[in-house]
Structure formats: structure tokens, C-alpha cells
Short mmCIF file of C-alpha atoms in Angstrom, two decimals:
data_model
loop_
_atom_site.label_atom_id
_atom_site.label_comp_id
_atom_site.label_asym_id
_atom_site.label_seq_id
_atom_site.Cartn_x
_atom_site.Cartn_y
_atom_site.Cartn_z
CA MET A 1 128.91 6.93 98.50
CA ALA A 2 127.86 8.38 95.14
CA GLY A 3 127.21 5.02 93.57
CA GLY A 4 125.41 3.51 96.55
CA LEU A 5 122.18 1.92 95.46
CA PHE A 6 120.10 2.86 98.53
CA SER A 7 121.95 5.99 99.70
CA MET A 8 119.71 9.06 99.71
CA ALA A 9 122.64 11.49 99.96
CA HIS A 10 122.20 12.01 96.22
CA PRO A 11 118.52 11.27 95.43
CA ALA A 12 118.88 11.72 91.66
CA ILE A 13 121.70 9.17 91.49
CA THR A 14 119.84 6.75 93.75
CA LEU A 15 116.53 6.98 91.90
CA SER A 16 118.13 6.66 88.45
CA GLY A 17 120.21 3.69 89.68
CA ILE A 18 117.13 1.95 91.06
CA ALA A 19 115.14 2.70 87.90
CA GLY A 20 118.00 1.39 85.77
CA ASN A 21 118.11 -1.84 87.79
CA ILE A 22 114.35 -2.41 87.59
CA ILE A 23 114.07 -1.70 83.86
CA SER A 24 117.23 -3.65 83.04
CA PHE A 25 115.77 -6.54 85.02
CA LEU A 26 112.85 -6.49 82.58
CA VAL A 27 115.25 -6.18 79.64
CA PHE A 28 117.07 -9.34 80.68
CA LEU A 29 113.76 -11.17 81.11
CA ALA A 30 112.18 -9.91 77.87
CA PRO A 31 113.48 -12.84 75.73
CA VAL A 32 111.71 -15.35 78.01
CA ALA A 33 108.71 -15.32 75.66
CA THR A 34 111.04 -16.09 72.76
CA PHE A 35 112.55 -19.09 74.52
CA LEU A 36 109.11 -20.35 75.53
CA GLN A 37 108.30 -20.43 71.83
CA VAL A 38 111.57 -22.28 71.18
CA TYR A 39 110.64 -24.79 73.88
CA ARG A 40 107.18 -25.39 72.39
CA LYS A 41 108.57 -25.86 68.88
CA LYS A 42 111.64 -27.78 70.12
CA SER A 43 113.63 -25.70 67.65
CA THR A 44 115.39 -22.33 67.60
CA GLY A 45 114.02 -21.66 64.11
CA GLY A 46 115.44 -18.43 62.73
CA PHE A 47 116.52 -17.00 66.07
CA SER A 48 120.15 -15.97 66.47
CA SER A 49 122.32 -16.55 69.52
CA VAL A 50 124.55 -13.55 68.80
CA PRO A 51 122.60 -11.02 70.93
CA TYR A 52 122.83 -13.28 73.99
CA VAL A 53 126.54 -14.02 73.57
CA VAL A 54 127.29 -10.31 73.16
CA ALA A 55 125.03 -9.38 76.09
CA LEU A 56 126.84 -11.87 78.33
CA PHE A 57 130.19 -10.39 77.35
CA SER A 58 128.90 -6.88 78.05
CA SER A 59 127.62 -7.95 81.48
CA VAL A 60 130.93 -9.47 82.59
CA LEU A 61 132.76 -6.38 81.34
CA TRP A 62 130.50 -4.06 83.35
CA ILE A 63 130.99 -6.20 86.46
CA PHE A 64 134.75 -5.86 86.02
CA TYR A 65 134.36 -2.11 85.45
CA ALA A 66 132.22 -1.74 88.60
CA LEU A 67 134.83 -3.61 90.64
CA VAL A 68 137.69 -1.51 89.31
CA LYS A 69 135.82 1.76 89.83
CA THR A 70 134.64 0.53 93.30
CA ASN A 71 131.65 2.91 93.66
CA SER A 72 129.20 1.64 91.04
CA ARG A 73 126.99 -0.71 93.00
CA PRO A 74 123.94 -0.36 90.67
CA LEU A 75 126.10 -1.52 87.76
CA LEU A 76 127.42 -4.43 89.80
CA THR A 77 124.03 -5.74 90.96
CA ILE A 78 122.17 -5.65 87.66
CA ASN A 79 125.03 -7.05 85.59
CA ALA A 80 125.55 -9.91 88.04
CA PHE A 81 121.91 -10.81 87.47
CA GLY A 82 122.38 -10.34 83.71
CA CYS A 83 125.31 -12.77 83.63
CA GLY A 84 123.19 -15.53 85.12
CA VAL A 85 120.23 -14.87 82.82
CA GLU A 86 122.26 -14.60 79.60
CA ALA A 87 124.21 -17.75 80.44
CA ALA A 88 120.90 -19.58 80.94
CA TYR A 89 119.65 -18.33 77.56
CA ILE A 90 122.79 -19.60 75.83
CA VAL A 91 122.51 -23.02 77.45
CA PHE A 92 118.84 -23.20 76.45
CA TYR A 93 119.69 -22.17 72.89
CA LEU A 94 122.36 -24.87 72.65
CA ALA A 95 119.83 -27.48 73.79
CA TYR A 96 117.45 -26.83 70.87
CA ALA A 97 119.67 -25.39 68.12
CA PRO A 98 120.60 -27.45 65.05
CA ARG A 99 124.16 -28.73 64.93
CA LYS A 100 125.61 -25.92 62.79
CA ALA A 101 123.99 -23.20 64.91
CA ARG A 102 125.17 -24.95 68.08
CA LEU A 103 128.78 -25.08 66.88
CA ARG A 104 128.60 -21.44 65.79
CA THR A 105 127.28 -20.40 69.21
CA LEU A 106 130.01 -22.32 71.04
CA ALA A 107 132.64 -20.69 68.82
CA TYR A 108 131.25 -17.21 69.56
CA PHE A 109 131.09 -18.00 73.28
CA PHE A 110 134.69 -19.19 73.62
CA LEU A 111 136.03 -16.49 71.34
CA LEU A 112 134.20 -13.57 72.97
CA ASP A 113 133.10 -14.50 76.49
CA VAL A 114 136.21 -16.50 77.38
CA ALA A 115 139.20 -15.47 75.26
CA ALA A 116 138.35 -11.80 74.69
CA PHE A 117 137.33 -11.22 78.32
CA ALA A 118 140.51 -12.90 79.57
CA LEU A 119 142.52 -10.63 77.27
CA VAL A 120 140.76 -7.51 78.61
CA VAL A 121 141.44 -8.58 82.21
CA VAL A 122 145.13 -9.27 81.53
CA VAL A 123 145.66 -5.97 79.70
CA THR A 124 143.80 -3.97 82.37
CA LEU A 125 145.64 -5.47 85.34
CA PHE A 126 149.12 -6.03 83.92
CA VAL A 127 149.57 -3.57 81.04
CA VAL A 128 147.56 -0.44 81.85
CA ARG A 129 148.80 1.58 84.80
CA GLU A 130 146.40 1.93 87.73
CA PRO A 131 145.51 5.63 87.23
CA HIS A 132 144.33 4.85 83.68
CA ARG A 133 142.54 1.56 84.29
CA VAL A 134 139.07 3.05 84.76
CA LYS A 135 139.39 5.07 81.55
CA PHE A 136 140.70 2.12 79.53
CA LEU A 137 138.13 -0.34 80.83
CA GLY A 138 135.34 2.23 80.52
CA SER A 139 136.22 2.74 76.85
CA VAL A 140 136.05 -1.01 76.22
CA CYS A 141 132.69 -1.22 78.03
CA LEU A 142 131.35 1.71 76.01
CA ALA A 143 132.24 0.00 72.72
CA PHE A 144 130.62 -3.28 73.62
CA SER A 145 127.55 -1.65 75.15
CA MET A 146 126.91 -0.22 71.71
CA ALA A 147 127.33 -3.74 70.32
CA VAL A 148 124.61 -4.99 72.69
CA PHE A 149 122.17 -2.41 71.35
CA VAL A 150 123.15 -3.04 67.73
CA ALA A 151 123.19 -6.86 67.96
CA PRO A 152 119.37 -7.30 67.82
CA LEU A 153 119.40 -5.32 64.58
CA SER A 154 120.95 -8.36 62.89
CA ILE A 155 117.40 -9.55 62.26
CA ILE A 156 116.35 -6.37 60.45
CA VAL A 157 117.23 -7.88 57.08
CA LYS A 158 115.07 -10.89 57.92
CA VAL A 159 112.19 -8.64 58.99
CA VAL A 160 112.39 -6.57 55.81
CA LYS A 161 112.65 -9.62 53.55
CA THR A 162 109.80 -11.55 55.15
CA LYS A 163 107.76 -8.46 56.09
CA SER A 164 107.16 -10.26 59.38
CA VAL A 165 107.96 -9.25 62.96
CA GLU A 166 107.98 -12.83 64.27
CA PHE A 167 111.64 -12.51 65.23
CA LEU A 168 111.46 -8.92 66.51
CA PRO A 169 109.97 -8.91 70.02
CA ILE A 170 108.47 -5.50 70.77
CA SER A 171 108.74 -6.01 74.52
CA LEU A 172 112.54 -6.17 74.28
CA SER A 173 112.75 -3.03 72.14
CA PHE A 174 110.46 -1.09 74.47
CA CYS A 175 112.39 -2.13 77.58
CA LEU A 176 115.69 -1.26 75.90
CA THR A 177 114.38 2.24 75.23
CA LEU A 178 113.40 2.80 78.86
CA SER A 179 116.66 1.25 80.06
CA ALA A 180 118.70 3.58 77.84
CA VAL A 181 116.91 6.61 79.32
CA ALA A 182 117.42 5.44 82.93
CA TRP A 183 121.12 4.63 82.54
CA PHE A 184 121.77 7.82 80.60
CA CYS A 185 120.42 9.74 83.59
CA TYR A 186 122.55 7.66 85.97
CA GLY A 187 125.68 8.36 83.92
CA LEU A 188 124.78 12.05 83.72
CA PHE A 189 124.26 12.42 87.48
CA THR A 190 127.41 10.45 88.37
CA LYS A 191 129.41 12.26 85.66
CA ASP A 192 130.35 8.92 84.13
CA PRO A 193 130.65 9.32 80.34
CA PHE A 194 131.23 5.60 79.85
CA VAL A 195 127.72 4.91 81.15
CA MET A 196 126.09 7.97 79.61
CA TYR A 197 127.27 7.94 75.98
CA PRO A 198 126.42 4.38 74.90
CA ASN A 199 122.85 4.86 76.04
CA VAL A 200 122.39 7.68 73.53
CA GLY A 201 123.02 5.14 70.78
CA GLY A 202 120.96 2.58 72.64
CA PHE A 203 117.96 4.89 72.65
CA PHE A 204 118.30 5.50 68.90
CA PHE A 205 118.63 1.83 67.92
CA SER A 206 115.75 0.80 70.17
CA CYS A 207 113.51 3.38 68.54
CA VAL A 208 114.50 2.00 65.12
CA GLN A 209 113.45 -1.51 66.20
CA MET A 210 110.09 -0.29 67.48
CA GLY A 211 109.54 1.62 64.25
CA LEU A 212 110.13 -1.56 62.24
CA TYR A 213 107.76 -3.49 64.46
CA PHE A 214 104.87 -1.07 63.97
CA TRP A 215 105.56 -0.86 60.23
CA TYR A 216 105.48 -4.61 59.63
CA ARG A 217 103.27 -5.89 62.44
CA LYS A 218 100.16 -6.30 60.19
CA PRO A 219 100.22 -8.05 56.81
CA ARG A 220 99.23 -5.93 53.88
CA PRO A 221 95.64 -6.82 52.85
CA ALA A 222 95.15 -8.45 49.48
CA LYS A 223 93.09 -6.52 46.96
CA ASN A 224 89.70 -8.06 46.28
CA ASN A 225 87.88 -8.45 42.98
CA ALA A 226 90.92 -9.86 41.19
CA VAL A 227 90.17 -11.24 37.71
CA LEU A 228 91.20 -14.75 36.72
CA PRO A 229 91.47 -15.42 32.95
CA THR A 230 89.91 -18.51 31.37
CA THR A 231 91.78 -21.02 29.22
CA THR A 232 89.40 -20.57 26.27
CA ASP A 233 90.16 -17.73 23.86
CA GLY A 234 87.44 -15.09 23.74
CA ALA A 235 85.68 -16.36 26.86
CA SER A 236 84.64 -13.85 29.48
CA ALA A 237 86.76 -13.51 32.59
CA VAL A 238 85.68 -14.90 35.93
CA GLN A 239 85.21 -12.39 38.74
CA MET A 240 86.53 -13.32 42.16
CA GLN A 241 84.98 -11.72 45.20
CA GLY A 242 86.92 -12.42 48.37
CA GLN A 243 87.53 -16.17 48.25
CA VAL A 244 84.42 -17.22 46.28
CA ILE A 245 84.28 -17.51 42.47
CA GLU A 246 81.08 -17.36 40.46
CA LEU A 247 81.14 -19.86 37.58
CA ALA A 248 79.20 -19.69 34.35
CA PRO A 249 76.83 -22.58 33.44
CA ASN A 250 78.28 -25.60 31.62
CA THR A 251 81.74 -24.91 33.02
CA VAL A 252 84.20 -27.54 34.15
CA ALA A 253 86.25 -26.35 37.13
CA ILE A 254 89.63 -27.91 37.86
CA LEU A 255 90.85 -27.33 41.40
CA SER A 256 94.60 -27.01 41.67
CA VAL A 257 94.72 -29.52 44.51
CA SER A 258 92.90 -32.31 42.68
CA PRO A 259 92.65 -33.68 39.13
CA ILE A 260 88.93 -34.40 39.66
CA PRO A 261 86.73 -31.95 37.73
CA ILE A 262 83.64 -30.35 39.24
CA VAL A 263 80.79 -30.04 36.73
CA GLY A 264 77.57 -28.05 37.04
CA VAL A 265 78.78 -26.00 40.02
CA HIS A 266 78.18 -22.25 39.96
CA LYS A 267 80.14 -21.26 43.08
CA ILE A 268 83.36 -22.65 44.49
CA GLU A 269 85.82 -21.66 47.22
CA VAL A 270 89.40 -20.92 46.22
CA VAL A 271 92.05 -23.24 47.72
CA GLU A 272 95.84 -23.26 47.76
CA GLN A 273 97.62 -24.03 44.47
CA GLN A 274 99.15 -27.51 44.45
CA HIS A 275 99.87 -30.10 41.75
CA LYS A 276 98.72 -27.63 39.09
CA GLU A 277 100.36 -29.19 36.05
CA ALA A 278 99.30 -32.72 36.94
CA ALA A 279 95.69 -31.62 37.46
CA VAL A 280 95.44 -29.75 34.15
CA ALA A 281 97.13 -32.54 32.18
CA ALA A 282 94.96 -35.27 33.71
CA GLU A 283 91.72 -33.41 33.02
CA THR A 284 92.78 -32.54 29.45
CA ARG A 285 93.40 -36.21 28.67
CA ARG A 286 90.07 -37.23 30.23
CA MET A 287 88.06 -34.68 28.25
CA ALA A 288 89.89 -35.52 25.03
CA ALA A 289 88.95 -39.18 25.47
CA ALA A 290 85.34 -38.31 26.29
CA ASN A 291 84.94 -35.94 23.34
CA PRO A 292 86.58 -37.50 20.25
CA ASP A 293 84.83 -34.97 17.98
CA GLY A 294 86.88 -32.17 19.59
CA ALA A 295 83.97 -30.32 21.25
CA MET A 296 85.23 -29.59 24.73
CA PRO A 297 83.58 -27.54 27.45
CA GLU A 298 85.21 -24.42 28.83
CA VAL A 299 87.89 -25.24 31.39
CA ILE A 300 88.72 -22.84 34.21
CA GLU A 301 91.55 -23.48 36.62
CA ILE A 302 90.83 -22.17 40.12
CA VAL A 303 93.90 -20.72 41.81
CA PRO A 304 94.28 -18.37 44.77
CA ALA A 305 94.56 -14.67 44.05
CA VAL A 306 98.02 -13.14 44.47
CA ALA A 307 98.15 -10.17 46.82
CA THR A 308 99.26 -6.96 45.15
CA VAL A 309 101.64 -4.86 47.21
#
């Protein structure tokens, strides 16, 4: 049987089917690290449930396709496993998602995995004639296989905006690339275009995800030696080296996190900017009360340097 998983009558088909099963097994398990993070934080954070809902729909479609075609055992075995894993992910997501995200996920699940799949089954069995069922169902599977590969790209906007790859797991992208290659070979050797063609797009989209990961995986370093201006006209600027600022003698330093001045200090570490206006106003009033003749020492506000992109 051409699609037999362990038949060596066609070694190329058998080896590509086994490779596809092994790599797809890793693909389905790749999000485990993501859900471990969700479990530790007790929150889904910015993660989306869409990829898992779409992947579950794709898996049940491929199971139906394998049953209709009757000789695609590799597709049947791996997608049966995928159904169980994706269903578990969705249940786990629902347990920790906020109310709005939970309702959205349930809506997607019933609309896609229940209603849409039921519609496909009814049309395939009762509308499409038997000689054309494989072609019709294969076309539907092809379309939604592309959706599975494209679905993780929904976070690209988030990655670009935040310049962070926190929500773009590289392990998933890498496994998707290998899986696309293995299943493309399986479709090629079995002359099944519905398996072969979507994996061309899958390979492309997976490479895009990996490219984004390597582009944004390290934060851009902040430029050192930034200059902070003083609040006194004509006074020399203060040079910042790294996170330490050298202060001139007789300088009053106001930290942005505290209204308490630091006098007679020549070196101070930069801290995060908080309560800036309250600190400056409080110290201005204190110095005005202490110096009724108007002679006030130089005041420098210490704030963190802003990274220049």
C-alpha cells in the first residue's frame, strides 16, 4: 500500500512519511514551553489562541481526508495525535485566559472546529459525488493548511512594535520548517498535490518567522556617553558614562525617585525616572525657603539615559 507507514515497497514514501510523523510530533509539542510559562504566570498574557484553534481544525480535516482517501496512514496517525494535543492546549488556554479572551476562544472553537467542520462533512458526503470527494476535500485541506502556517504570523505586528520575540517561539518555527520539507517530499512521492503544495507556503512562512526571531532576539544596545543638561543657564553639561554620573562640587542632585536632595556627592548611580515633577517642585520650595536672598546652588536632575535607535 503506497501510503502504508511501515511498508518498504516504496522506501521514499515510507521514509518521508516516518520523518513527517516524527517532526510533526515535535511541532505539536513545541508550544509546551509557552504553556509552561502561562502556567507559571497564571495568565495567558499576550498569547493568542487562534493558532491552536486553526491547527485543531486542520487536524480534524486531514483525518477526514485520510479516511476518505483510505491509503494515507501517515496523515491519519499524526493528525490523530495532533487533535488530542491541540484540544489540550485550548482547554489549558481557557483555564488561564481573561474573560474576554476566553469568550473569544470559545466562539472561534464552535464556529470553526464544530460548525465549519460539520458543514464540510455534510457537503462532502451528501453533496459532492463520490468520484470527486477526494479532490474537493483535498482542496479544503490545502486552504486550511496554509491557514495553519499563516496563523502564527498574527503576532508579527506585536513583535515589530515591541521589538521583542517573547511571543515568537523559535523552536516552533524551526520545527515547522523541517515539517514542511518532510511533508512536501511525502506529497511529491505519493503524487498528492494537496499535501505537497501547502508545504511550499509553509516553508516560506516558517523562514519568515525565523528571520524575525534572529532580527529581534537581542535588544539594541544604548549608546553610552549621553549628555544630560543642567537646569542652570550657562552651566556645563554633566557627562554620563554607562550608568554613573560625575557631579561637580557644590552640586545638589535630585533623584527622580525621591524628593530628598543629595549634597556633596561627586558620583551617583542613575535610577529609573519616577515622580519627577513632585521631586523637582519639593526641592525647589525647600531651597527657596533656605535661601531667602535668592542664591541657590546648581540643581541637576538625574534621569536615565534614553537609548537611541
